[in-house]
Amino acid sequence: MTDCIFCKMVSGEIEPDVVYETDDVLAFRDLNPQAPTHVLIIPKKHYSTTNDLQPENAELMGKLVLAAQKVAEIEGLSEQGYRMVLNCNEGAGQTVFHIHLHVLGGRCMQWPPG
Ligand code: AMP
Ligand code: ZN
């Protein structure tokens, strides 16, 4: 996707503040952090929303969660806890249409989320 900002991060056209990377996923700091730690984890392959996922993408989505576990370790959040958020479509607050897992931590989290 040539006009996707997150694809441009994967291609190197835009340089994010990278926290962690594997062959399949890229984790970088959110531009507008909502917590002391706010990292986005994206699959390097473009999928607009979770509605586009197929059964064969299950392993990839598992890799996103494992990357979140790693990011939490890097950020020192494993014990105190962290929140993972996946917004799907505008009604849920999705603004960038390339799947991304938010990892938030370093402050007390409220429930239910807004
Ligand atoms: P969502 O609202 O779930 O689609 O989340 C999109 C997130 O991407 C927001 O938290 C934005 O702050 C973040 N974001 C948008 N542009 C950039 C960028 N260039 N670098 C890092 N984060 C970004
Ligand atoms: Zn993309």
Short mmCIF file of N, CA, C and O and ligand atoms in Angstrom, two decimals:
data_model
loop_
_atom_site.label_atom_id
_atom_site.label_comp_id
_atom_site.label_asym_id
_atom_site.label_seq_id
_atom_site.Cartn_x
_atom_site.Cartn_y
_atom_site.Cartn_z
N MET A 1 0.86 -1.21 0.00
CA MET A 1 0.00 0.00 0.00
C MET A 1 0.89 1.25 0.00
O MET A 1 1.48 1.59 1.02
N THR A 2 0.95 1.94 -1.11
CA THR A 2 1.88 3.06 -1.24
C THR A 2 1.46 4.27 -0.41
O THR A 2 2.31 5.06 -0.01
N ASP A 3 0.16 4.43 -0.15
CA ASP A 3 -0.29 5.61 0.58
C ASP A 3 -0.53 5.33 2.06
O ASP A 3 -1.14 6.14 2.75
N CYS A 4 -0.03 4.21 2.55
CA CYS A 4 -0.25 3.84 3.96
C CYS A 4 0.98 4.26 4.78
O CYS A 4 2.12 3.86 4.49
N ILE A 5 0.74 5.08 5.81
CA ILE A 5 1.84 5.62 6.61
C ILE A 5 2.64 4.50 7.32
O ILE A 5 3.87 4.59 7.43
N PHE A 6 1.97 3.46 7.75
CA PHE A 6 2.68 2.38 8.44
C PHE A 6 3.46 1.52 7.45
O PHE A 6 4.55 1.04 7.78
N CYS A 7 2.95 1.35 6.23
CA CYS A 7 3.73 0.65 5.19
C CYS A 7 5.01 1.45 4.87
O CYS A 7 6.06 0.86 4.61
N LYS A 8 4.90 2.78 4.93
CA LYS A 8 6.08 3.62 4.68
C LYS A 8 7.12 3.45 5.78
O LYS A 8 8.31 3.62 5.55
N MET A 9 6.69 3.09 6.97
CA MET A 9 7.64 2.80 8.06
C MET A 9 8.33 1.46 7.81
O MET A 9 9.52 1.32 8.05
N VAL A 10 7.58 0.52 7.30
CA VAL A 10 8.16 -0.79 6.98
C VAL A 10 9.19 -0.65 5.85
O VAL A 10 10.28 -1.23 5.91
N SER A 11 8.87 0.17 4.85
CA SER A 11 9.77 0.32 3.69
C SER A 11 10.96 1.21 4.01
O SER A 11 11.95 1.22 3.26
N GLY A 12 10.88 2.00 5.10
CA GLY A 12 11.98 2.88 5.47
C GLY A 12 11.81 4.30 4.97
O GLY A 12 12.64 5.17 5.23
N GLU A 13 10.71 4.55 4.24
CA GLU A 13 10.45 5.89 3.72
C GLU A 13 10.23 6.88 4.87
O GLU A 13 10.60 8.05 4.79
N ILE A 14 9.59 6.39 5.95
CA ILE A 14 9.44 7.16 7.19
C ILE A 14 10.17 6.36 8.26
O ILE A 14 10.05 5.13 8.30
N GLU A 15 10.93 7.07 9.13
CA GLU A 15 11.70 6.37 10.16
C GLU A 15 11.04 6.51 11.52
O GLU A 15 11.14 7.58 12.14
N PRO A 16 10.37 5.47 12.00
CA PRO A 16 9.76 5.54 13.33
C PRO A 16 10.80 5.31 14.41
O PRO A 16 11.95 4.95 14.13
N ASP A 17 10.40 5.55 15.66
CA ASP A 17 11.25 5.28 16.82
C ASP A 17 11.05 3.80 17.19
O ASP A 17 10.17 3.45 17.97
N VAL A 18 11.89 2.96 16.59
CA VAL A 18 11.70 1.51 16.70
C VAL A 18 12.13 0.99 18.07
O VAL A 18 13.19 1.34 18.59
N VAL A 19 11.28 0.14 18.65
CA VAL A 19 11.55 -0.47 19.95
C VAL A 19 11.97 -1.93 19.77
O VAL A 19 12.81 -2.45 20.51
N TYR A 20 11.38 -2.58 18.76
CA TYR A 20 11.60 -4.02 18.58
C TYR A 20 11.18 -4.38 17.15
O TYR A 20 10.26 -3.77 16.60
N GLU A 21 11.87 -5.36 16.58
CA GLU A 21 11.57 -5.74 15.21
C GLU A 21 11.88 -7.20 14.98
O GLU A 21 12.86 -7.73 15.54
N THR A 22 11.05 -7.88 14.20
CA THR A 22 11.36 -9.24 13.73
C THR A 22 11.14 -9.25 12.22
O THR A 22 10.80 -8.22 11.63
N ASP A 23 11.27 -10.43 11.62
CA ASP A 23 11.03 -10.54 10.17
C ASP A 23 9.59 -10.17 9.83
O ASP A 23 9.31 -9.70 8.73
N ASP A 24 8.68 -10.39 10.77
CA ASP A 24 7.25 -10.25 10.48
C ASP A 24 6.60 -9.01 11.07
O ASP A 24 5.54 -8.59 10.59
N VAL A 25 7.17 -8.46 12.15
CA VAL A 25 6.50 -7.34 12.83
C VAL A 25 7.48 -6.22 13.14
O VAL A 25 8.70 -6.44 13.25
N LEU A 26 6.92 -5.02 13.28
CA LEU A 26 7.71 -3.84 13.66
C LEU A 26 7.00 -3.15 14.83
O LEU A 26 5.78 -2.96 14.78
N ALA A 27 7.76 -2.82 15.86
CA ALA A 27 7.20 -2.13 17.04
C ALA A 27 7.89 -0.77 17.17
O ALA A 27 9.12 -0.69 17.17
N PHE A 28 7.07 0.28 17.28
CA PHE A 28 7.63 1.64 17.37
C PHE A 28 6.77 2.49 18.28
O PHE A 28 5.60 2.18 18.54
N ARG A 29 7.34 3.59 18.77
CA ARG A 29 6.62 4.45 19.72
C ARG A 29 5.54 5.28 19.02
O ARG A 29 5.77 5.80 17.92
N ASP A 30 4.39 5.36 19.70
CA ASP A 30 3.28 6.17 19.17
C ASP A 30 3.68 7.64 19.21
O ASP A 30 4.29 8.11 20.17
N LEU A 31 3.30 8.36 18.14
CA LEU A 31 3.61 9.79 18.01
C LEU A 31 2.89 10.62 19.07
O LEU A 31 3.37 11.68 19.46
N ASN A 32 1.75 10.14 19.51
CA ASN A 32 0.90 10.88 20.45
C ASN A 32 0.59 9.97 21.64
O ASN A 32 -0.53 9.48 21.79
N PRO A 33 1.60 9.72 22.49
CA PRO A 33 1.46 8.68 23.52
C PRO A 33 0.37 8.97 24.54
O PRO A 33 0.22 10.09 25.01
N GLN A 34 -0.38 7.93 24.86
CA GLN A 34 -1.48 8.03 25.84
C GLN A 34 -1.10 7.43 27.20
O GLN A 34 -1.94 7.30 28.08
N ALA A 35 0.15 7.07 27.34
CA ALA A 35 0.67 6.50 28.59
C ALA A 35 2.20 6.64 28.53
O ALA A 35 2.76 6.85 27.44
N PRO A 36 2.89 6.53 29.67
CA PRO A 36 4.35 6.63 29.65
C PRO A 36 5.00 5.70 28.62
O PRO A 36 5.98 6.06 27.97
N THR A 37 4.46 4.48 28.50
CA THR A 37 4.85 3.61 27.38
C THR A 37 3.64 3.47 26.47
O THR A 37 2.56 3.10 26.92
N HIS A 38 3.81 3.83 25.22
CA HIS A 38 2.75 3.62 24.21
C HIS A 38 3.45 3.23 22.92
O HIS A 38 4.01 4.06 22.21
N VAL A 39 3.41 1.93 22.66
CA VAL A 39 4.11 1.36 21.50
C VAL A 39 3.07 0.74 20.57
O VAL A 39 2.08 0.15 21.04
N LEU A 40 3.27 0.89 19.27
CA LEU A 40 2.41 0.24 18.28
C LEU A 40 3.17 -0.91 17.65
O LEU A 40 4.35 -0.76 17.31
N ILE A 41 2.50 -2.05 17.52
CA ILE A 41 3.12 -3.21 16.86
C ILE A 41 2.32 -3.52 15.62
O ILE A 41 1.10 -3.72 15.68
N ILE A 42 3.00 -3.53 14.48
CA ILE A 42 2.31 -3.75 13.21
C ILE A 42 2.87 -4.99 12.51
O ILE A 42 4.06 -5.29 12.62
N PRO A 43 2.00 -5.70 11.77
CA PRO A 43 2.55 -6.71 10.86
C PRO A 43 3.23 -5.98 9.71
O PRO A 43 2.75 -4.92 9.29
N LYS A 44 4.33 -6.49 9.21
CA LYS A 44 5.00 -5.81 8.10
C LYS A 44 4.17 -5.89 6.82
O LYS A 44 4.28 -5.03 5.95
N LYS A 45 3.31 -6.90 6.74
CA LYS A 45 2.41 -7.01 5.60
C LYS A 45 1.14 -6.21 5.90
O LYS A 45 0.67 -6.20 7.04
N HIS A 46 0.62 -5.55 4.88
CA HIS A 46 -0.54 -4.68 5.08
C HIS A 46 -1.86 -5.45 5.17
O HIS A 46 -2.21 -6.19 4.26
N TYR A 47 -2.58 -5.22 6.27
CA TYR A 47 -3.99 -5.61 6.40
C TYR A 47 -4.67 -4.38 6.98
O TYR A 47 -4.21 -3.83 7.97
N SER A 48 -5.77 -3.95 6.37
CA SER A 48 -6.41 -2.70 6.81
C SER A 48 -7.02 -2.82 8.20
O SER A 48 -6.81 -1.95 9.05
N THR A 49 -7.80 -3.86 8.41
CA THR A 49 -8.46 -4.04 9.72
C THR A 49 -8.46 -5.52 10.07
O THR A 49 -8.19 -6.37 9.22
N THR A 50 -8.86 -5.82 11.28
CA THR A 50 -8.94 -7.24 11.69
C THR A 50 -10.04 -7.96 10.91
O THR A 50 -10.04 -9.19 10.85
N ASN A 51 -10.95 -7.22 10.28
CA ASN A 51 -11.97 -7.86 9.44
C ASN A 51 -11.35 -8.53 8.21
O ASN A 51 -11.98 -9.38 7.59
N ASP A 52 -10.15 -8.12 7.85
CA ASP A 52 -9.50 -8.66 6.65
C ASP A 52 -8.70 -9.94 6.93
O ASP A 52 -8.14 -10.53 6.00
N LEU A 53 -8.63 -10.32 8.19
CA LEU A 53 -7.81 -11.49 8.54
C LEU A 53 -8.50 -12.80 8.16
O LEU A 53 -9.72 -12.91 8.23
N GLN A 54 -7.68 -13.78 7.80
CA GLN A 54 -8.14 -15.12 7.45
C GLN A 54 -7.53 -16.11 8.43
O GLN A 54 -6.55 -15.78 9.12
N PRO A 55 -8.04 -17.34 8.48
CA PRO A 55 -7.46 -18.33 9.40
C PRO A 55 -5.95 -18.48 9.26
O PRO A 55 -5.25 -18.67 10.26
N GLU A 56 -5.43 -18.33 8.06
CA GLU A 56 -3.98 -18.49 7.86
C GLU A 56 -3.17 -17.35 8.48
O GLU A 56 -1.95 -17.42 8.55
N ASN A 57 -3.86 -16.29 8.92
CA ASN A 57 -3.16 -15.17 9.57
C ASN A 57 -3.08 -15.34 11.09
O ASN A 57 -2.56 -14.46 11.78
N ALA A 58 -3.59 -16.45 11.60
CA ALA A 58 -3.62 -16.65 13.05
C ALA A 58 -2.22 -16.63 13.65
O ALA A 58 -1.99 -16.02 14.71
N GLU A 59 -1.27 -17.24 12.98
CA GLU A 59 0.10 -17.28 13.50
C GLU A 59 0.70 -15.87 13.54
O GLU A 59 1.36 -15.49 14.51
N LEU A 60 0.42 -15.09 12.51
CA LEU A 60 0.93 -13.72 12.45
C LEU A 60 0.37 -12.90 13.62
O LEU A 60 1.11 -12.16 14.28
N MET A 61 -0.91 -13.04 13.91
CA MET A 61 -1.50 -12.29 15.01
C MET A 61 -0.94 -12.75 16.35
O MET A 61 -0.78 -11.95 17.27
N GLY A 62 -0.62 -14.03 16.44
CA GLY A 62 0.05 -14.53 17.64
C GLY A 62 1.42 -13.89 17.79
O GLY A 62 1.86 -13.57 18.91
N LYS A 63 2.07 -13.67 16.66
CA LYS A 63 3.40 -13.03 16.70
C LYS A 63 3.30 -11.58 17.19
O LYS A 63 4.22 -11.07 17.84
N LEU A 64 2.18 -10.93 16.88
CA LEU A 64 1.98 -9.56 17.39
C LEU A 64 1.90 -9.58 18.92
O LEU A 64 2.49 -8.72 19.59
N VAL A 65 1.17 -10.56 19.45
CA VAL A 65 1.04 -10.65 20.91
C VAL A 65 2.39 -11.01 21.55
O VAL A 65 2.76 -10.44 22.59
N LEU A 66 3.12 -11.90 20.92
CA LEU A 66 4.45 -12.24 21.46
C LEU A 66 5.40 -11.05 21.39
O LEU A 66 6.24 -10.86 22.28
N ALA A 67 5.24 -10.23 20.36
CA ALA A 67 6.06 -9.01 20.28
C ALA A 67 5.68 -8.05 21.40
O ALA A 67 6.54 -7.37 21.97
N ALA A 68 4.38 -7.99 21.72
CA ALA A 68 3.93 -7.14 22.84
C ALA A 68 4.56 -7.62 24.15
O ALA A 68 4.98 -6.81 24.98
N GLN A 69 4.61 -8.92 24.32
CA GLN A 69 5.25 -9.49 25.51
C GLN A 69 6.72 -9.03 25.58
O GLN A 69 7.22 -8.65 26.65
N LYS A 70 7.37 -9.04 24.45
CA LYS A 70 8.79 -8.63 24.38
C LYS A 70 8.94 -7.13 24.65
O LYS A 70 9.85 -6.72 25.39
N VAL A 71 8.06 -6.34 24.07
CA VAL A 71 8.10 -4.89 24.29
C VAL A 71 7.90 -4.58 25.77
O VAL A 71 8.60 -3.75 26.35
N ALA A 72 6.95 -5.28 26.40
CA ALA A 72 6.71 -5.08 27.84
C ALA A 72 7.97 -5.40 28.64
O ALA A 72 8.31 -4.68 29.59
N GLU A 73 8.66 -6.44 28.24
CA GLU A 73 9.93 -6.82 28.91
C GLU A 73 10.97 -5.71 28.73
O GLU A 73 11.60 -5.28 29.70
N ILE A 74 11.09 -5.22 27.51
CA ILE A 74 12.06 -4.15 27.21
C ILE A 74 11.75 -2.90 28.02
O ILE A 74 12.65 -2.21 28.53
N GLU A 75 10.45 -2.61 28.17
CA GLU A 75 10.01 -1.39 28.85
C GLU A 75 9.88 -1.57 30.37
O GLU A 75 9.48 -0.65 31.08
N GLY A 76 10.15 -2.79 30.86
CA GLY A 76 10.07 -3.06 32.30
C GLY A 76 8.66 -3.13 32.83
O GLY A 76 8.40 -2.77 33.99
N LEU A 77 7.71 -3.58 32.00
CA LEU A 77 6.29 -3.58 32.37
C LEU A 77 5.72 -4.97 32.66
O LEU A 77 4.55 -5.09 33.02
N SER A 78 6.54 -6.01 32.49
CA SER A 78 6.00 -7.37 32.57
C SER A 78 5.28 -7.64 33.87
O SER A 78 4.20 -8.25 33.88
N GLU A 79 5.84 -7.19 34.98
CA GLU A 79 5.25 -7.48 36.28
C GLU A 79 4.09 -6.55 36.62
O GLU A 79 3.02 -7.00 37.03
N GLN A 80 4.27 -5.26 36.45
CA GLN A 80 3.22 -4.31 36.83
C GLN A 80 2.03 -4.38 35.89
O GLN A 80 0.90 -4.09 36.28
N GLY A 81 2.26 -4.77 34.65
CA GLY A 81 1.18 -4.97 33.71
C GLY A 81 1.15 -3.96 32.59
O GLY A 81 1.75 -2.88 32.67
N TYR A 82 0.43 -4.32 31.56
CA TYR A 82 0.31 -3.47 30.37
C TYR A 82 -0.98 -3.85 29.67
O TYR A 82 -1.55 -4.90 29.90
N ARG A 83 -1.44 -2.93 28.85
CA ARG A 83 -2.70 -3.17 28.13
C ARG A 83 -2.41 -3.27 26.64
O ARG A 83 -1.63 -2.51 26.09
N MET A 84 -3.09 -4.23 25.99
CA MET A 84 -3.02 -4.36 24.54
C MET A 84 -4.38 -3.98 23.96
O MET A 84 -5.41 -4.44 24.45
N VAL A 85 -4.37 -3.15 22.92
CA VAL A 85 -5.62 -2.68 22.30
C VAL A 85 -5.50 -2.82 20.79
O VAL A 85 -4.50 -2.43 20.19
N LEU A 86 -6.57 -3.38 20.19
CA LEU A 86 -6.68 -3.49 18.73
C LEU A 86 -7.99 -2.84 18.34
O LEU A 86 -9.06 -3.40 18.63
N ASN A 87 -7.95 -1.66 17.74
CA ASN A 87 -9.18 -0.99 17.32
C ASN A 87 -9.54 -1.44 15.90
O ASN A 87 -8.68 -1.47 15.03
N CYS A 88 -10.81 -1.78 15.69
CA CYS A 88 -11.27 -2.17 14.35
C CYS A 88 -12.36 -1.23 13.87
O CYS A 88 -13.46 -1.20 14.44
N ASN A 89 -12.01 -0.43 12.86
CA ASN A 89 -12.93 0.51 12.20
C ASN A 89 -13.22 1.76 13.05
O ASN A 89 -12.91 1.80 14.25
N GLU A 90 -13.79 2.75 12.39
CA GLU A 90 -13.95 4.08 12.99
C GLU A 90 -14.72 4.03 14.32
O GLU A 90 -14.39 4.75 15.26
N GLY A 91 -15.74 3.20 14.38
CA GLY A 91 -16.58 3.13 15.58
C GLY A 91 -15.80 2.74 16.82
O GLY A 91 -16.20 3.06 17.94
N ALA A 92 -14.70 2.05 16.61
CA ALA A 92 -13.85 1.64 17.74
C ALA A 92 -12.67 2.59 17.93
O ALA A 92 -11.85 2.39 18.82
N GLY A 93 -12.58 3.59 17.05
CA GLY A 93 -11.50 4.57 17.19
C GLY A 93 -10.31 4.33 16.28
O GLY A 93 -9.27 4.97 16.45
N GLN A 94 -10.45 3.44 15.30
CA GLN A 94 -9.32 3.21 14.39
C GLN A 94 -9.16 4.40 13.45
O GLN A 94 -10.13 4.84 12.82
N THR A 95 -7.95 4.93 13.39
CA THR A 95 -7.67 6.08 12.52
C THR A 95 -6.63 5.75 11.46
O THR A 95 -6.55 6.43 10.44
N VAL A 96 -5.79 4.75 11.72
CA VAL A 96 -4.80 4.32 10.72
C VAL A 96 -5.20 2.91 10.28
O VAL A 96 -5.29 2.00 11.11
N PHE A 97 -5.44 2.78 8.97
CA PHE A 97 -6.00 1.52 8.48
C PHE A 97 -4.91 0.55 7.99
O PHE A 97 -4.87 0.17 6.82
N HIS A 98 -4.04 0.23 8.91
CA HIS A 98 -3.04 -0.84 8.81
C HIS A 98 -3.04 -1.41 10.23
O HIS A 98 -2.73 -0.67 11.18
N ILE A 99 -3.41 -2.67 10.36
CA ILE A 99 -3.57 -3.27 11.69
C ILE A 99 -2.40 -2.92 12.61
O ILE A 99 -1.23 -3.03 12.21
N HIS A 100 -2.73 -2.51 13.82
CA HIS A 100 -1.68 -2.21 14.82
C HIS A 100 -2.19 -2.56 16.20
O HIS A 100 -3.33 -2.25 16.55
N LEU A 101 -1.33 -3.17 16.96
CA LEU A 101 -1.63 -3.52 18.35
C LEU A 101 -0.99 -2.45 19.24
O LEU A 101 0.23 -2.27 19.22
N HIS A 102 -1.84 -1.73 19.99
CA HIS A 102 -1.31 -0.75 20.94
C HIS A 102 -0.82 -1.50 22.18
O HIS A 102 -1.53 -2.39 22.69
N VAL A 103 0.33 -1.11 22.69
CA VAL A 103 0.81 -1.61 23.99
C VAL A 103 0.99 -0.39 24.88
O VAL A 103 1.78 0.51 24.56
N LEU A 104 0.19 -0.33 25.96
CA LEU A 104 0.19 0.83 26.85
C LEU A 104 0.56 0.39 28.25
O LEU A 104 0.08 -0.65 28.73
N GLY A 105 1.36 1.21 28.92
CA GLY A 105 1.73 0.87 30.28
C GLY A 105 2.45 2.01 30.96
O GLY A 105 2.71 3.06 30.37
N GLY A 106 2.72 1.82 32.26
CA GLY A 106 3.45 2.82 33.03
C GLY A 106 2.53 3.75 33.80
O GLY A 106 2.99 4.69 34.44
N ARG A 107 1.23 3.50 33.70
CA ARG A 107 0.28 4.25 34.53
C ARG A 107 -0.88 3.30 34.85
O ARG A 107 -1.03 2.24 34.24
N CYS A 108 -1.72 3.73 35.80
CA CYS A 108 -2.88 2.90 36.18
C CYS A 108 -3.90 2.93 35.04
O CYS A 108 -4.23 3.99 34.52
N MET A 109 -4.39 1.77 34.64
CA MET A 109 -5.38 1.67 33.55
C MET A 109 -6.79 1.54 34.14
O MET A 109 -6.99 0.80 35.11
N GLN A 110 -7.74 2.23 33.54
CA GLN A 110 -9.13 2.18 33.99
C GLN A 110 -9.89 1.11 33.21
O GLN A 110 -9.50 0.75 32.09
N TRP A 111 -10.96 0.62 33.82
CA TRP A 111 -11.85 -0.30 33.12
C TRP A 111 -13.28 0.03 33.49
O TRP A 111 -13.55 0.25 34.67
N PRO A 112 -14.24 0.09 32.58
CA PRO A 112 -14.08 -0.18 31.16
C PRO A 112 -13.39 0.97 30.42
O PRO A 112 -13.45 2.10 30.89
N PRO A 113 -12.75 0.66 29.29
CA PRO A 113 -12.11 1.71 28.50
C PRO A 113 -13.18 2.60 27.88
O PRO A 113 -14.33 2.19 27.73
N GLY A 114 -12.85 3.82 27.50
CA GLY A 114 -13.83 4.77 26.96
C GLY A 114 -14.26 4.42 25.56
O GLY A 114 -13.66 3.61 24.90
P1 AMP B 1 -5.78 3.98 16.05
O1 AMP B 1 -6.56 5.18 16.51
O2 AMP B 1 -6.06 2.73 16.82
O3 AMP B 1 -5.90 3.76 14.55
O4 AMP B 1 -4.26 4.30 16.36
C1 AMP B 1 -3.44 5.00 15.47
C2 AMP B 1 -2.28 5.48 16.26
O5 AMP B 1 -1.24 5.80 15.36
C3 AMP B 1 -2.56 6.71 17.11
O6 AMP B 1 -2.33 6.42 18.47
C4 AMP B 1 -1.60 7.75 16.55
O7 AMP B 1 -1.07 8.59 17.56
C5 AMP B 1 -0.53 6.87 15.92
N1 AMP B 1 0.22 7.47 14.84
C6 AMP B 1 -0.27 8.13 13.77
N2 AMP B 1 0.73 8.53 12.97
C7 AMP B 1 1.89 8.10 13.55
C8 AMP B 1 3.26 8.22 13.24
N3 AMP B 1 3.68 8.85 12.13
N4 AMP B 1 4.18 7.69 14.07
C9 AMP B 1 3.78 7.05 15.20
N5 AMP B 1 2.49 6.90 15.55
C10 AMP B 1 1.56 7.43 14.75
ZN ZN B 2 -0.01 -0.43 5.40
#
